[in-house]
Structures are given as C-alpha cells and as structure tokens.
C-alpha cells in the first residue's frame, strides 16, 4: 500500500443524497481528517433561502496534522427542499470559522433508498 500524499490538506467532504418514498431526505457525508484532530459534535443543518447548509466542525487543538488520516462518516436527516431548484451544501470547518472544503448537490440528484 502506498503512503498518501499529505503535502496538501483536503477536507472537502464526499456526499451522497438519498430520499425514501415519503420524500424524507438523508445526506451521507464522509470526510477524511488527520487522526489527531477531532469532530466534537454531529453536523448541523440550517436553511437559507432555497438552499440547505450542512456544517461539520473539526478541531485541531492547535496540533499540526498527523501523517495518518481517518474517515469520519455521518448520516444527516434533511428537511424537504423548499423549491424545485434547491440544493444542499456540505462544508467542513477547521478550527471554526475557517471554511476548509465544501461539496454541493442539487436535491433533484437524490437517489431512491
């Protein structure tokens, strides 16, 4: 197995959006962070206009990123979109409030569960 290239820092989350027959939406979020960093709380959800924002906060405790990274995965229930062209944006924040990476997906792209 090769050693990952850690000469750059990449916190942008991988996201997948699903919905069930009752139009209940779930965002599946995976992000890789150094194993010496922590995720103190579950992701938060807020709405602004037609878009939904999911925020994940990562804390370094002032440490430099370690050489080994680990995946953190979350299943986040979302409210139904308020308009047909709505989207969800997932953002990882490192040592709040600095935005480290985002991924965006339209609600129309949700897969059936």
CSV table of N, CA and C in Angstrom, one decimal, residues 15 20 27-29 33 36 48 50 53 56 62 71 73 78 82 88 90 94 100 104 108 111 113:
chain,number,residue,atom,x,y,z
A,15,UNK,N,-20.2,13.5,-0.5
A,15,UNK,CA,-21.6,13.5,-0.1
A,15,UNK,C,-22.4,12.7,-1.1
A,20,UNK,N,-36.5,8.7,0.5
A,20,UNK,CA,-37.3,7.5,0.5
A,20,UNK,C,-38.7,7.8,-0.1
A,27,UNK,N,-28.6,13.0,4.0
A,27,UNK,CA,-27.3,13.3,3.4
A,27,UNK,C,-26.3,12.4,4.1
A,28,UNK,N,-25.5,11.6,3.3
A,28,UNK,CA,-24.5,10.8,3.7
A,28,UNK,C,-23.2,11.5,3.5
A,29,UNK,N,-22.4,11.8,4.5
A,29,UNK,CA,-21.3,12.7,4.4
A,29,UNK,C,-20.0,11.9,5.0
A,33,UNK,N,-9.9,13.2,7.9
A,33,UNK,CA,-9.2,14.2,8.7
A,33,UNK,C,-8.0,13.5,9.4
A,36,UNK,N,-5.3,12.9,14.6
A,36,UNK,CA,-5.1,13.6,15.9
A,36,UNK,C,-6.0,14.8,16.0
A,48,UNK,N,-31.1,28.5,4.2
A,48,UNK,CA,-31.0,29.9,3.8
A,48,UNK,C,-31.6,30.0,2.5
A,50,UNK,N,-33.5,29.0,-0.6
A,50,UNK,CA,-33.9,27.7,-1.1
A,50,UNK,C,-32.8,26.6,-0.9
A,53,UNK,N,-27.8,24.1,4.3
A,53,UNK,CA,-26.4,24.1,4.6
A,53,UNK,C,-26.2,23.1,5.7
A,56,UNK,N,-19.9,20.8,9.3
A,56,UNK,CA,-19.2,19.9,10.2
A,56,UNK,C,-18.0,20.6,10.7
A,62,UNK,N,-4.8,23.0,18.1
A,62,UNK,CA,-3.5,23.6,17.8
A,62,UNK,C,-2.4,22.7,17.3
A,71,UNK,N,-11.3,8.2,8.2
A,71,UNK,CA,-12.6,8.7,7.6
A,71,UNK,C,-13.6,8.8,8.8
A,73,UNK,N,-17.7,9.3,9.1
A,73,UNK,CA,-18.9,9.3,8.3
A,73,UNK,C,-20.1,9.7,9.1
A,78,UNK,N,-32.4,15.5,6.5
A,78,UNK,CA,-32.6,16.9,6.0
A,78,UNK,C,-34.1,17.2,5.8
A,82,UNK,N,-37.4,23.5,-0.2
A,82,UNK,CA,-38.4,24.5,-0.3
A,82,UNK,C,-38.8,24.9,-1.7
A,88,UNK,N,-28.2,21.2,-1.6
A,88,UNK,CA,-27.6,21.1,-0.2
A,88,UNK,C,-26.1,21.3,-0.4
A,90,UNK,N,-22.5,21.0,1.8
A,90,UNK,CA,-21.9,20.4,3.0
A,90,UNK,C,-20.5,21.0,3.1
A,94,UNK,N,-12.5,23.9,9.9
A,94,UNK,CA,-11.4,23.6,10.7
A,94,UNK,C,-11.1,24.7,11.7
A,100,UNK,N,-12.8,24.9,5.1
A,100,UNK,CA,-11.7,24.1,4.6
A,100,UNK,C,-12.1,23.4,3.3
A,104,UNK,N,-21.3,20.4,-3.0
A,104,UNK,CA,-22.7,20.8,-3.2
A,104,UNK,C,-23.4,19.9,-4.1
A,108,UNK,N,-32.5,17.4,-6.6
A,108,UNK,CA,-33.0,16.6,-7.7
A,108,UNK,C,-32.1,15.4,-8.0
A,111,UNK,N,-30.8,10.0,-4.7
A,111,UNK,CA,-31.1,8.6,-5.1
A,111,UNK,C,-32.2,8.0,-4.3
A,113,UNK,N,-34.0,5.4,-1.9
A,113,UNK,CA,-33.5,4.5,-0.9
A,113,UNK,C,-34.2,3.1,-1.1
